[in-house]
Structure formats: structure tokens, C-alpha cells
PDB file of C-alpha atoms in Angstrom:
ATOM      1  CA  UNK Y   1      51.128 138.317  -6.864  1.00 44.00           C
ATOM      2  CA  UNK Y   2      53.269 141.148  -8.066  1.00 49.00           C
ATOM      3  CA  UNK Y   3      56.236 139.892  -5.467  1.00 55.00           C
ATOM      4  CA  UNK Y   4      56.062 136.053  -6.733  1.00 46.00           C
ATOM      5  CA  UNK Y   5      56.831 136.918 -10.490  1.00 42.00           C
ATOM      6  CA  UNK Y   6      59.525 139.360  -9.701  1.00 44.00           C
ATOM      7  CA  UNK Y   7      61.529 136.419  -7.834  1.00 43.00           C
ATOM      8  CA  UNK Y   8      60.629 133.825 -10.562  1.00 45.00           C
ATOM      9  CA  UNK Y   9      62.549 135.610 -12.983  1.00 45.00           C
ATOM     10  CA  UNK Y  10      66.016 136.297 -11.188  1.00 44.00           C
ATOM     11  CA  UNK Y  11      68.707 133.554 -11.572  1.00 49.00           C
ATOM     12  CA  UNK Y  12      69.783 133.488  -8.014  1.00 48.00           C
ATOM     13  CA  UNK Y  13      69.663 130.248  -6.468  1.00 50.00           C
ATOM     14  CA  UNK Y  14      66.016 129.111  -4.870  1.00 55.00           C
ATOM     15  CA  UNK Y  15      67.195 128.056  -2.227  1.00 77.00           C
ATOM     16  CA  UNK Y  16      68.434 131.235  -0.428  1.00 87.00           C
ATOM     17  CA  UNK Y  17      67.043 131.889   2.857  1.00 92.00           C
ATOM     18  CA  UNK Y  18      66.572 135.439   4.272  1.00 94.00           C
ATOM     19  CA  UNK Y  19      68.633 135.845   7.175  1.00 89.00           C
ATOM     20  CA  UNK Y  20      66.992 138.440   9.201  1.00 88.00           C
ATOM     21  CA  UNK Y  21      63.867 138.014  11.733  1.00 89.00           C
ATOM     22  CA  UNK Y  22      60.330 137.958  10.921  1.00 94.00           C
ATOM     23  CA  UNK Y  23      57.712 140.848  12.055  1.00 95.00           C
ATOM     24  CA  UNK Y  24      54.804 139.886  14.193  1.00 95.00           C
ATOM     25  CA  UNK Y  25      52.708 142.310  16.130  1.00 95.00           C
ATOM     26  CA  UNK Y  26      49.605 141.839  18.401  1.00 95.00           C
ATOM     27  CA  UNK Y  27      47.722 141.725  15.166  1.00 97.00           C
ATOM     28  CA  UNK Y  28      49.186 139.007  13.480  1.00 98.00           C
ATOM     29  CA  UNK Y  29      47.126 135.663  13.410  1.00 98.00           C
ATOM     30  CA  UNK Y  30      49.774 133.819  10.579  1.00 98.00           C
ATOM     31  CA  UNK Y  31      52.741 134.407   8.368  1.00 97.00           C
ATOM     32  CA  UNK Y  32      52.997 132.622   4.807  1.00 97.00           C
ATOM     33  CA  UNK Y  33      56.471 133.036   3.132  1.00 97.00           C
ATOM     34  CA  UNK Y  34      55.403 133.349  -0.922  1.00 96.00           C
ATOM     35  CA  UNK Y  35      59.299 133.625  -1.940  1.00 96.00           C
ATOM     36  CA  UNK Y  36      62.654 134.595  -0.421  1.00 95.00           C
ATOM     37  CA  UNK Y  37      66.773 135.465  -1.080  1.00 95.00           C
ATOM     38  CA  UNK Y  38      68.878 136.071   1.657  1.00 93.00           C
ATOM     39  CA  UNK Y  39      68.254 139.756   2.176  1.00 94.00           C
ATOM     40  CA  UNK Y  40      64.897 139.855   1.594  1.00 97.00           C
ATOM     41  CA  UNK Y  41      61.510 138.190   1.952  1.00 97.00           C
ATOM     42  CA  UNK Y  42      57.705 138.345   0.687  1.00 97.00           C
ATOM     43  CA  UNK Y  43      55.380 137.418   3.135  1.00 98.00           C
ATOM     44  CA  UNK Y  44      51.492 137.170   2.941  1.00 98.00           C
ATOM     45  CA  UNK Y  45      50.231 138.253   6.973  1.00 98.00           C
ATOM     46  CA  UNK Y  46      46.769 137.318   8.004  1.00 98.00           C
ATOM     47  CA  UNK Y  47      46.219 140.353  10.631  1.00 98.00           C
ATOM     48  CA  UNK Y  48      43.250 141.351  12.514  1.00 98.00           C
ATOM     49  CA  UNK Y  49      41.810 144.656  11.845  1.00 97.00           C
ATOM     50  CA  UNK Y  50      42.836 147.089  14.968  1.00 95.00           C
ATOM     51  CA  UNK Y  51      39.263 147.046  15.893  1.00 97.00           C
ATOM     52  CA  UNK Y  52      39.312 143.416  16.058  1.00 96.00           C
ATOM     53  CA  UNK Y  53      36.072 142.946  13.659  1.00 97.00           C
ATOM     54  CA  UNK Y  54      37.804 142.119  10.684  1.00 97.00           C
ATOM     55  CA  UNK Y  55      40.800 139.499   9.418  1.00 98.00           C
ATOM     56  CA  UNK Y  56      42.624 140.369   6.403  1.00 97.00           C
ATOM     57  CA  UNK Y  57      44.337 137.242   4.897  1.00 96.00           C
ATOM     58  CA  UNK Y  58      46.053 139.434   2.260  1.00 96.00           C
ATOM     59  CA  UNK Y  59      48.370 141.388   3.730  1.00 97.00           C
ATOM     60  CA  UNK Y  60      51.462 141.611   1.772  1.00 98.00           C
ATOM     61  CA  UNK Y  61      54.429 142.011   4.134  1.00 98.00           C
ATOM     62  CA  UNK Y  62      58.021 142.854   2.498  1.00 97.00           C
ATOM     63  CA  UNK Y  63      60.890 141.724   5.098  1.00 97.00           C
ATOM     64  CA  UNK Y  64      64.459 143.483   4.284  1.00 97.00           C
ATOM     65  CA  UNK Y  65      67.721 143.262   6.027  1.00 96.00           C
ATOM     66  CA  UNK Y  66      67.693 146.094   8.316  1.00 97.00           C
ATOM     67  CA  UNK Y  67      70.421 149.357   6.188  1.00 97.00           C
ATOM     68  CA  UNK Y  68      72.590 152.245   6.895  1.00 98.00           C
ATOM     69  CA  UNK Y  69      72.304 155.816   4.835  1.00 98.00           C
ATOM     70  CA  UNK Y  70      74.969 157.806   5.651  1.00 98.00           C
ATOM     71  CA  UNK Y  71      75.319 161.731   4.287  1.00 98.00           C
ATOM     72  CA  UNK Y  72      79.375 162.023   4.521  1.00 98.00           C
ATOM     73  CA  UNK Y  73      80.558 165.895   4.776  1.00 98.00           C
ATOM     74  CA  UNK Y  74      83.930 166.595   4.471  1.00 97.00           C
ATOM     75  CA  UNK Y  75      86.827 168.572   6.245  1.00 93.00           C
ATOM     76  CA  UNK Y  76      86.292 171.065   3.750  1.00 94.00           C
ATOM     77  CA  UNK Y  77      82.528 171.434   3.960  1.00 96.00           C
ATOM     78  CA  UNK Y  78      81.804 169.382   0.628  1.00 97.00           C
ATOM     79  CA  UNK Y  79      78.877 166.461   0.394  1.00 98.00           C
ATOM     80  CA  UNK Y  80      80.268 163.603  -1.419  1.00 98.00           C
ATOM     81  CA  UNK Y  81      77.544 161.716  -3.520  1.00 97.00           C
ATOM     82  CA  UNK Y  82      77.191 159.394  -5.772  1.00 97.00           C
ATOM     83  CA  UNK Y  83      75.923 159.556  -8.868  1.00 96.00           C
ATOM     84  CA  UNK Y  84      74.691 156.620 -10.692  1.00 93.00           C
ATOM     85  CA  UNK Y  85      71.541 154.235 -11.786  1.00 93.00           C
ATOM     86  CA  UNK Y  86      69.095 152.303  -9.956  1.00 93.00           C
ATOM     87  CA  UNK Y  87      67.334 149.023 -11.454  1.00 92.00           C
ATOM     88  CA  UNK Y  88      63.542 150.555  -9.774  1.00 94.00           C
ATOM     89  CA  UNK Y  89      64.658 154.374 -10.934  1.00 93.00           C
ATOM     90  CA  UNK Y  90      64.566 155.550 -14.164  1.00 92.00           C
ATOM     91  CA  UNK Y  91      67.408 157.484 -15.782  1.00 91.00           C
ATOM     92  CA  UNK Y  92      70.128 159.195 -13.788  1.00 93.00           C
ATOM     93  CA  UNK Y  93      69.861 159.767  -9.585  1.00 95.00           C
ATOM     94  CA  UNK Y  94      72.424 160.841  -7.151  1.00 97.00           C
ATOM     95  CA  UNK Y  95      72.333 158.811  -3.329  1.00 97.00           C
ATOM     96  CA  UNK Y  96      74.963 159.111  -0.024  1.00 98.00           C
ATOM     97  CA  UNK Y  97      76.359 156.074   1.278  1.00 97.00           C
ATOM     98  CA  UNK Y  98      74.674 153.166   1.909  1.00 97.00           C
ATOM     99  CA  UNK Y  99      74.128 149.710   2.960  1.00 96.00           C
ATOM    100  CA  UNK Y 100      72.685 146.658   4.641  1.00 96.00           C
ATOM    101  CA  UNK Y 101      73.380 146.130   8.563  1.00 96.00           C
ATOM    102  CA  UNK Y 102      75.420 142.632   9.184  1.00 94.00           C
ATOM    103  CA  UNK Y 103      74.049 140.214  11.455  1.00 92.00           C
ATOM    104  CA  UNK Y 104      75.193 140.689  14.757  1.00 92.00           C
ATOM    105  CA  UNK Y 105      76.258 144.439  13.968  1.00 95.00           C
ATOM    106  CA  UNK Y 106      75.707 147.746  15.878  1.00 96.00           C
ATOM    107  CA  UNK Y 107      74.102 150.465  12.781  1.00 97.00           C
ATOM    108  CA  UNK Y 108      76.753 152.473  13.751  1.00 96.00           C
ATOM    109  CA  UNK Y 109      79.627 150.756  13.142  1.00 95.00           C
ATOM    110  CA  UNK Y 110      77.926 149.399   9.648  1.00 97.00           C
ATOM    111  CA  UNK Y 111      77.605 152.961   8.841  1.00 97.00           C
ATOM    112  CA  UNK Y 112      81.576 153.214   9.177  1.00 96.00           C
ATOM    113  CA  UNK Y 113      82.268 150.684   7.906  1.00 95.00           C
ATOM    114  CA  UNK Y 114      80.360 151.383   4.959  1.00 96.00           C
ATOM    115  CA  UNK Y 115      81.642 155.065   4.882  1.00 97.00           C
ATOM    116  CA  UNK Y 116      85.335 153.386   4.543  1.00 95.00           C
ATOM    117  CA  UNK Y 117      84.677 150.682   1.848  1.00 94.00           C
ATOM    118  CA  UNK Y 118      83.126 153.179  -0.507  1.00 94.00           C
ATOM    119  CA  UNK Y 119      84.490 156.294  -0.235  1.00 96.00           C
ATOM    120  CA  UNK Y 120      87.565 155.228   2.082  1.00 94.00           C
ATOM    121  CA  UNK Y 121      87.100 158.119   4.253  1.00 96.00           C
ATOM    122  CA  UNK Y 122      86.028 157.883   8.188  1.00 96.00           C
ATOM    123  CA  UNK Y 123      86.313 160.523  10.779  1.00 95.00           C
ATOM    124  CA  UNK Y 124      89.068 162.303  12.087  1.00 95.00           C
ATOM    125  CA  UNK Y 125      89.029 160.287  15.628  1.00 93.00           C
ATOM    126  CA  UNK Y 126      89.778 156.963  13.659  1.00 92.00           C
ATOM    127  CA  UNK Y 127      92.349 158.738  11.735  1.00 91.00           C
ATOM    128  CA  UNK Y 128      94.034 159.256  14.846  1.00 90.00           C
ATOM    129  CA  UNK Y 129      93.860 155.623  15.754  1.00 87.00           C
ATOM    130  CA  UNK Y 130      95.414 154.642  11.998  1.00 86.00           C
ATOM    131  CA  UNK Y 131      97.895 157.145  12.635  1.00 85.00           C
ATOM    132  CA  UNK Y 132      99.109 155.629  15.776  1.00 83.00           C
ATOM    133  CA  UNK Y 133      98.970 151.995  14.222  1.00 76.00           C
ATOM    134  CA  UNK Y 134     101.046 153.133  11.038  1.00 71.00           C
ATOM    135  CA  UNK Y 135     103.560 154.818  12.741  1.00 66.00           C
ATOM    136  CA  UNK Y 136     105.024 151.376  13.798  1.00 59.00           C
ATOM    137  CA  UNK Y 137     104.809 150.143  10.458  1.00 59.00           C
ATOM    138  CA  UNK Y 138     107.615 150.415   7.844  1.00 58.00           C
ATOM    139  CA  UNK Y 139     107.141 152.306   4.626  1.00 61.00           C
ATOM    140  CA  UNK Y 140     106.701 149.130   2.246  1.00 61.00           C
ATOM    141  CA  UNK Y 141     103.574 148.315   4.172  1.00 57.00           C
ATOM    142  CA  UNK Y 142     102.251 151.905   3.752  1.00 58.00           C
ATOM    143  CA  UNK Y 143     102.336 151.261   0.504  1.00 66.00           C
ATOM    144  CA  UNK Y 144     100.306 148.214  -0.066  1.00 72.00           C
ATOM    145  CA  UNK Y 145      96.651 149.144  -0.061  1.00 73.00           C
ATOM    146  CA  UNK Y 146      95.033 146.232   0.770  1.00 78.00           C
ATOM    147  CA  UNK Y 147      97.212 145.722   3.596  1.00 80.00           C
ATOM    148  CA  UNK Y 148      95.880 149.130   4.741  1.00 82.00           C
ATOM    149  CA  UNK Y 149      92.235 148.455   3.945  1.00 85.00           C
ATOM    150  CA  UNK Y 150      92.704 145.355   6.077  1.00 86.00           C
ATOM    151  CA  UNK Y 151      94.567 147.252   9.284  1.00 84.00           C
ATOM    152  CA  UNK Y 152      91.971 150.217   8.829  1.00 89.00           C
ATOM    153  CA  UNK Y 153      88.867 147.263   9.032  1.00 88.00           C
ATOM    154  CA  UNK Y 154      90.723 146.075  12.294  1.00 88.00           C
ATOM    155  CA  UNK Y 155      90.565 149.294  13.873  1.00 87.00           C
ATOM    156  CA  UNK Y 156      87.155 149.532  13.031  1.00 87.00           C
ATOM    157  CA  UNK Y 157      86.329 146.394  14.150  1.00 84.00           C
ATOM    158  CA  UNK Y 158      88.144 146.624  17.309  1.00 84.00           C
ATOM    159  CA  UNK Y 159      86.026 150.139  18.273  1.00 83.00           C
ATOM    160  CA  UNK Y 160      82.792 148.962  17.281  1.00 88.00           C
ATOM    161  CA  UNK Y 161      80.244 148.618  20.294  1.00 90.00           C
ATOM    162  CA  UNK Y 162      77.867 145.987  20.563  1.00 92.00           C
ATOM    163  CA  UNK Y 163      74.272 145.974  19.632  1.00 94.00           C
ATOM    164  CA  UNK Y 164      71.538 146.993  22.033  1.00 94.00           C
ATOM    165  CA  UNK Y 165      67.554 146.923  21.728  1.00 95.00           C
ATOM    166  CA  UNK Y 166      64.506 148.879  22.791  1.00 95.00           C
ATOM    167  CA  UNK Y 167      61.413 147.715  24.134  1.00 94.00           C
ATOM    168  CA  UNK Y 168      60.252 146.130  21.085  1.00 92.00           C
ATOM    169  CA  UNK Y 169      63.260 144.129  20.068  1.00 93.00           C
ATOM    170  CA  UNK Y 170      64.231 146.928  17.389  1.00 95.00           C
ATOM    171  CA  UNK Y 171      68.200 147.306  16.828  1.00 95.00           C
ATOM    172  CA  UNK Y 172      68.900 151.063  18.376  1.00 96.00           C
ATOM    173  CA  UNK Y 173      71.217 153.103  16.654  1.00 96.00           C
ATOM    174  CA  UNK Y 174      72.695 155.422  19.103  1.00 94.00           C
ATOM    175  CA  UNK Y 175      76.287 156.908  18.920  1.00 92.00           C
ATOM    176  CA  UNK Y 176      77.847 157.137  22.956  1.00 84.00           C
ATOM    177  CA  UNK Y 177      77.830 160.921  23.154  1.00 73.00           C
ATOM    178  CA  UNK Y 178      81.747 160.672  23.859  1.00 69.00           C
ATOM    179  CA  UNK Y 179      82.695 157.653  21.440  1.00 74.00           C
ATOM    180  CA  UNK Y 180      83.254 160.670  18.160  1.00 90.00           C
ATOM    181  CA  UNK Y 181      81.585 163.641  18.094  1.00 91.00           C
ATOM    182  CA  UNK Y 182      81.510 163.784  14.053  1.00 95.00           C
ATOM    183  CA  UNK Y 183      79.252 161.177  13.935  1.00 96.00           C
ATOM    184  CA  UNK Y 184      75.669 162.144  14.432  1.00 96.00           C
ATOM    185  CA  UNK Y 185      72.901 159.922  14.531  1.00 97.00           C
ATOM    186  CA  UNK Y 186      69.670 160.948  12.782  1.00 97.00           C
ATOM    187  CA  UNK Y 187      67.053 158.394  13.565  1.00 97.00           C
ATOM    188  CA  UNK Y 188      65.445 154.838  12.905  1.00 98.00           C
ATOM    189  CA  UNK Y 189      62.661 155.235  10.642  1.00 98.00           C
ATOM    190  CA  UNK Y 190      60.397 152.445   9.138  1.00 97.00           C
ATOM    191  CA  UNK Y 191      60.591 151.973   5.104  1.00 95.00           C
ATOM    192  CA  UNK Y 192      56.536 151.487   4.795  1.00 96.00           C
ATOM    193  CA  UNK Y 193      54.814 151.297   8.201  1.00 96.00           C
ATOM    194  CA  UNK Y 194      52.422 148.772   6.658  1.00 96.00           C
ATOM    195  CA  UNK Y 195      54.045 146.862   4.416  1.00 97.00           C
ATOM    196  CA  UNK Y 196      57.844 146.585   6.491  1.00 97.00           C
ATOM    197  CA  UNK Y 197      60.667 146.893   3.963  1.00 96.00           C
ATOM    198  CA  UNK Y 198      62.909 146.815   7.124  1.00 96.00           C
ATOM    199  CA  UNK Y 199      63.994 149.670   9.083  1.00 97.00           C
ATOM    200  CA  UNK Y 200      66.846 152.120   7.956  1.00 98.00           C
ATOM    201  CA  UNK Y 201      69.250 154.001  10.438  1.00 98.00           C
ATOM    202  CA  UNK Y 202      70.112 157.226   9.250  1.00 98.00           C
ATOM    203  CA  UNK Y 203      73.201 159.114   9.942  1.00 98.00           C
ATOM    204  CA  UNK Y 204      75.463 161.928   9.182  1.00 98.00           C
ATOM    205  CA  UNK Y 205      79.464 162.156   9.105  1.00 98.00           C
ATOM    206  CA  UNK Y 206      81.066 165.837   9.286  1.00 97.00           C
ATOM    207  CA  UNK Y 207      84.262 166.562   9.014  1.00 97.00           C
ATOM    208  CA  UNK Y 208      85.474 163.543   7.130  1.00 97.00           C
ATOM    209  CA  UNK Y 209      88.984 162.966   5.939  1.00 96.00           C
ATOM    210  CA  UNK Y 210      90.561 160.411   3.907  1.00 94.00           C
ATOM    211  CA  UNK Y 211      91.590 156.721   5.938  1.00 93.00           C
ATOM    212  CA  UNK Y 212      93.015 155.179   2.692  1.00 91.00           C
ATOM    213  CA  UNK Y 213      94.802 156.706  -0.535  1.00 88.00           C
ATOM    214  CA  UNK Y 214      92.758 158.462  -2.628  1.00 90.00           C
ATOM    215  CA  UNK Y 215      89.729 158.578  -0.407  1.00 93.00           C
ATOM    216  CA  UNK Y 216      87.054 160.435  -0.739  1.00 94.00           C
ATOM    217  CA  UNK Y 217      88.416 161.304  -4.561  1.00 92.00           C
ATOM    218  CA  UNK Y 218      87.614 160.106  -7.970  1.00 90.00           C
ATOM    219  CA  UNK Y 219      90.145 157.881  -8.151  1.00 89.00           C
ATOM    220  CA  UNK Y 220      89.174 155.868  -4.999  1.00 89.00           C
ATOM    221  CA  UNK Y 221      88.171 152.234  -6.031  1.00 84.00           C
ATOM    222  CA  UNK Y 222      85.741 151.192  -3.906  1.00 84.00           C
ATOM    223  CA  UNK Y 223      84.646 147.409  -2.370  1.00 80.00           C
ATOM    224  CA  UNK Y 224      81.868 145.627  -1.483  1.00 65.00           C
ATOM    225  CA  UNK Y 225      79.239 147.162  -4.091  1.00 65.00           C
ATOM    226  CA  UNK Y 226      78.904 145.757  -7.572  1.00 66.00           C
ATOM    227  CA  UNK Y 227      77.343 148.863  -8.832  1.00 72.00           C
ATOM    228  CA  UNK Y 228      78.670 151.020 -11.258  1.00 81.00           C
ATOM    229  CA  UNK Y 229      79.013 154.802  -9.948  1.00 88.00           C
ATOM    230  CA  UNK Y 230      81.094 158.089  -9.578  1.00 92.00           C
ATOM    231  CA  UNK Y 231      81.959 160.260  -7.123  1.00 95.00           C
ATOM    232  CA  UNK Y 232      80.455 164.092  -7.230  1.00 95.00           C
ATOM    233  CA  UNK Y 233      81.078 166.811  -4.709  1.00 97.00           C
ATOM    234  CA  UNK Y 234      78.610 169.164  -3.787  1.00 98.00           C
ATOM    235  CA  UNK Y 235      78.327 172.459  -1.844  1.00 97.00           C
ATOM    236  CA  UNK Y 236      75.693 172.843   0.788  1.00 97.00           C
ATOM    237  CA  UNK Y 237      74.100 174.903  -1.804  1.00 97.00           C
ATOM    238  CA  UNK Y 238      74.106 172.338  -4.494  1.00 98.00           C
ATOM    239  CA  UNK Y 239      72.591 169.492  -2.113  1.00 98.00           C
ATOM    240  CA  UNK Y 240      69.839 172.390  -1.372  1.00 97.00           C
ATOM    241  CA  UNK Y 241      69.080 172.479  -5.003  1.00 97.00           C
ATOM    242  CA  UNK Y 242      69.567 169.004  -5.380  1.00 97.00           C
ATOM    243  CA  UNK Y 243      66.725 168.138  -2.975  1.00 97.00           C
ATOM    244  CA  UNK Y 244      64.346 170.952  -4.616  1.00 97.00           C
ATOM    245  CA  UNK Y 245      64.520 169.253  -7.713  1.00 97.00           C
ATOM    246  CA  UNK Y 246      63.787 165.719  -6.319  1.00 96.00           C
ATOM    247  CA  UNK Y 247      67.167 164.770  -7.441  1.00 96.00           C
ATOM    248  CA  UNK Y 248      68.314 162.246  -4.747  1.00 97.00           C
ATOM    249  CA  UNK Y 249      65.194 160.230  -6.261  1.00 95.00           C
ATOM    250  CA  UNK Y 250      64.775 157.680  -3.316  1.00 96.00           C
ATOM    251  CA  UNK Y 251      62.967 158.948  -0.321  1.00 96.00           C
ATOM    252  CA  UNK Y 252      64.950 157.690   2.567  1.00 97.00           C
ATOM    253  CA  UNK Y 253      67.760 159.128   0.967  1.00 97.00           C
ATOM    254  CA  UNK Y 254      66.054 162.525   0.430  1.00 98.00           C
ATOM    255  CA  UNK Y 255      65.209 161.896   4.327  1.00 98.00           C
ATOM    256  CA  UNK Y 256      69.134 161.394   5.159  1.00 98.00           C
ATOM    257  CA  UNK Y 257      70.155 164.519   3.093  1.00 98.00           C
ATOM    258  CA  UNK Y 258      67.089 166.898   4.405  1.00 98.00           C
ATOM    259  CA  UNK Y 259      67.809 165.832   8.047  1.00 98.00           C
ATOM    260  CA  UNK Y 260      71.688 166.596   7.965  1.00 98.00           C
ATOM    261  CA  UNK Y 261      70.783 170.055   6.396  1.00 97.00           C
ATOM    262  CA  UNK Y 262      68.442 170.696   9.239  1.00 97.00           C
ATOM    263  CA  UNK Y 263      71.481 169.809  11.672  1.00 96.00           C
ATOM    264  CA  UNK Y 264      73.691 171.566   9.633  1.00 95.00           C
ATOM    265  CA  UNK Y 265      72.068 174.990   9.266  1.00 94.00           C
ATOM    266  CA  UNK Y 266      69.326 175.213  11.572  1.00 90.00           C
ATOM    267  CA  UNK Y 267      70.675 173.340  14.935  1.00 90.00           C
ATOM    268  CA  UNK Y 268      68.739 170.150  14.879  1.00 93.00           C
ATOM    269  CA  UNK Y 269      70.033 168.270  17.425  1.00 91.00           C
ATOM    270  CA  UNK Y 270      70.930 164.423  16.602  1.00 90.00           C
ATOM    271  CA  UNK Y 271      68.246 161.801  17.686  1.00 91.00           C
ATOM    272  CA  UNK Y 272      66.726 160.914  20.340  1.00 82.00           C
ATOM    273  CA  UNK Y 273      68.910 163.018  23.402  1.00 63.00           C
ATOM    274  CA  UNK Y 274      72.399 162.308  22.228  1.00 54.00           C
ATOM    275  CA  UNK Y 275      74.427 165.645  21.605  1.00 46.00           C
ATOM    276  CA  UNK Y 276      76.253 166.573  18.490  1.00 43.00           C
TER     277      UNK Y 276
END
């Protein structure tokens, strides 16, 4: 199977095990695990047809940790993007900010967290909370940016809201309507509804300003992502063109970018009954 020869040929270690939970429905007779790292597993399903006649033993089921996408807009009405290469993408394709979900981890506060280790930007509510915390500090420690990074993760940390759960066991991804209204939440969407691929969380931050020197800029370095890329800003114009020319070449992130321009210029309100 496609899946099995893909993993024999990587040299991480073989004896990874995925770390997130595995999908069963009222359909599913048995789960076979064919190979596995620890974000992501292929799984042959045996699953009964939904008009019970049938059994399919050859369902190929795709577990992934559960990610972020976050379209960041700045104080000044600019989209920052990424441009940069993808191993499944050929040549040259542009993304927003993204990421997996950490165990035990509300989407939302992976989304910020994400927003701040790549870009180093956040929203203008936790800029007043670094402001507050800096102000007691001395110049010298102003100065030392990983000392910063490290307070500004803190702060993070110390706002971030537990997870919660619908019906189904699903992680929501809700924003409390008066936690920071430049967040807005745009939905938890499926990556294939047959074949899994985990389930993304979608957001949108407007109104962002810079948490750590240089953020937001070209010459922010940012952590936690091994892959090389550079920082573009765009006009609402640009991303419009952008997405007309299949340019952000990834669907969910053509989802993330389409959504926030609904919200942006034609009202859409965020998901699900929270305001924004």
C-alpha cells in the first residue's frame, strides 16, 4: 500500500508511536495500524457499509495530530504570509500560520501560540498584558530576546483556557466572546471526511501587532519550524488575487484565507454563535 512504502523510506526511528486518539464510528468492525510516527498514523478500517449489507476490509484511514491555520492581519490592514516550499507541492506556494495542536491544548491558544513563535506577533489584548509585565523589568532584560520569548510564552500560557468537547468527543475551538475580540474563530472542518487526516481549526487574527522585536518583519527569526521560508505582506487585494490564481496551493489554507475575506468584507460572522 501506497502509505507502507512512504514510511519505509524515512529515517525516523520505527519505533515512534502516534500520540493522538484513534477514530471509530458506529461503522467500524476493526482497526489495523500498517505504520506510524508520532504525529501521524496509517490505519486499514474494516467498516460496514451504511446500509449494513456490505463490509469493506480496505478502508484506508490516515490519523493526524489534530492543527491550527491561522490568517494573521495586521494593525495596518496587511496579511502576512509565507512564502516557501512544500515536500507534496511542487514549485513555489504561499500559506498563513500554522501548526499541530499539543496534547492537552485548547486550538485556541495553539493558534497563539503559534502566531507568536513564527511571526512573533499576537493581539493587541496580550500586548497589554506584556506591557504591564515589562514595565517592572529593567532595561537589560528588555534586551535579551529569549528572555522575552520566554516571559511572552508565560503570559500565554497563563491565559490559555482549557479544552472542552462536543457530543462526539471532538476538541471545540471556540474563543469566549469576551476573552479578545481580535481573535475570530472560523470553524472545525474535517481534512477528508472518509479517509480522516485529522481535523483542522481555523482562525483569523486582526489587528495584530508585534509581541517581540522585529515581529511580524523580515528580520524576525522564527522557532519551532524547521522549514525554510520568508515573510511577504499582502493587501486585501493581493490575497484576492492570490486565491484566484490558486496560489495558497493547499486547500485548507485556501479555506482559512477565503473565510477571513468573507468576515472581512462581507460580515460573516465567526463560527458557530460567537460574535466578532
Amino acid at each position: 500500500m501506497a502509505c507502507t512504502s512512504a514510511v519505509k523510506t524515512t529515517h525516523h526511528a520505527s519505533n515512534a508511536i502516534y500520540k493522538g486518539t484513534t477514530w471509530r464510528s458506529d461503522r467500524t468492525v476493526a482497526v489495523r495500524t500498517v505504520a506510524e510516527t508520532s504525529f501521524a498514523r496509517c490505519d486499514v478500517h474494516t467498516v460496514v457499509s451504511e446500509d449494513g449489507q456490505k463490509v469493506f476490509d480496505d478502508w484506508i484511514f490516515l490519523e493526524e495530530v489534530n492543527a491550527v491555520n491561522i490568517v494573521v492581519q495586521t494593525a495596518e490592514g496587511k496579511f502576512v504570509v509565507f512564502r516557501q516550499y512544500k515536500y507534496a507541492v511542487p514549485g513555489e506556494t504561499f500559506s498563513p500560520v500554522g501548526g499541530f495542536v499539543d496534547d492537552g491544548e485548547h486550538p485556541w491558544t495553539s493558534a497563539k501560540r503559534e502566531v507568536l513563535e513564527e511571526l512573533g506577533l499576537g493581539s493587541r489584548f496580550t500586548l497589554e498584558r506584556v506591557n504591564k509585565n515589562f514595565g517592572k523589568r529593567d532595561d537589560k532584560f528588555k534586551r535579551d530576546p529569549k528572555r522575552m520569548r520566554n516571559v511572552v510564552t508565560d503570559i500565554l500560557l497563563h491565559d490559555s483556557i482549557l479544552p472542552s468537547f462536543d457530543e462526539f468527543g471532538i476538541p471545540e475551538g471556540h474563543i469566549p466572546t469576551s476573552d479578545d475580540p481580535d481573535w475570530i474563530f472560523l470553524g472545525r472542518y474535517r481534512t477528508a471526511v472518509n479517509r480522516g487526516g485529522g481535523f483542522t481549526y481555523l482562525y483569523l487574527l486582526k489587528n495584530a501587532v508585534p509581541l517581540l522585536p522585529n515581529g511580524g518583519s523580515e528580520l524576525y527569526v522564527g522557532t519551532g519550524d524547521d522549514e525554510q521560508q520568508s515573510i511577504m505582506h499582502l493587501s486585501v487585494h493581493e490575497v484576492f488575487d492570490y486565491l484566484s490564481q490558486a496560489r495558497f496551493q493547499e486547500v485548507k489554507w485556501t479555506a482559512t484565507f477565503a473565510l477571513s475575506l468573507l468576515h472581512i468584507n462581507n460580515g460573516m460572522p465567526s463560527c458557530c454563535g460567537e460574535q466578532g
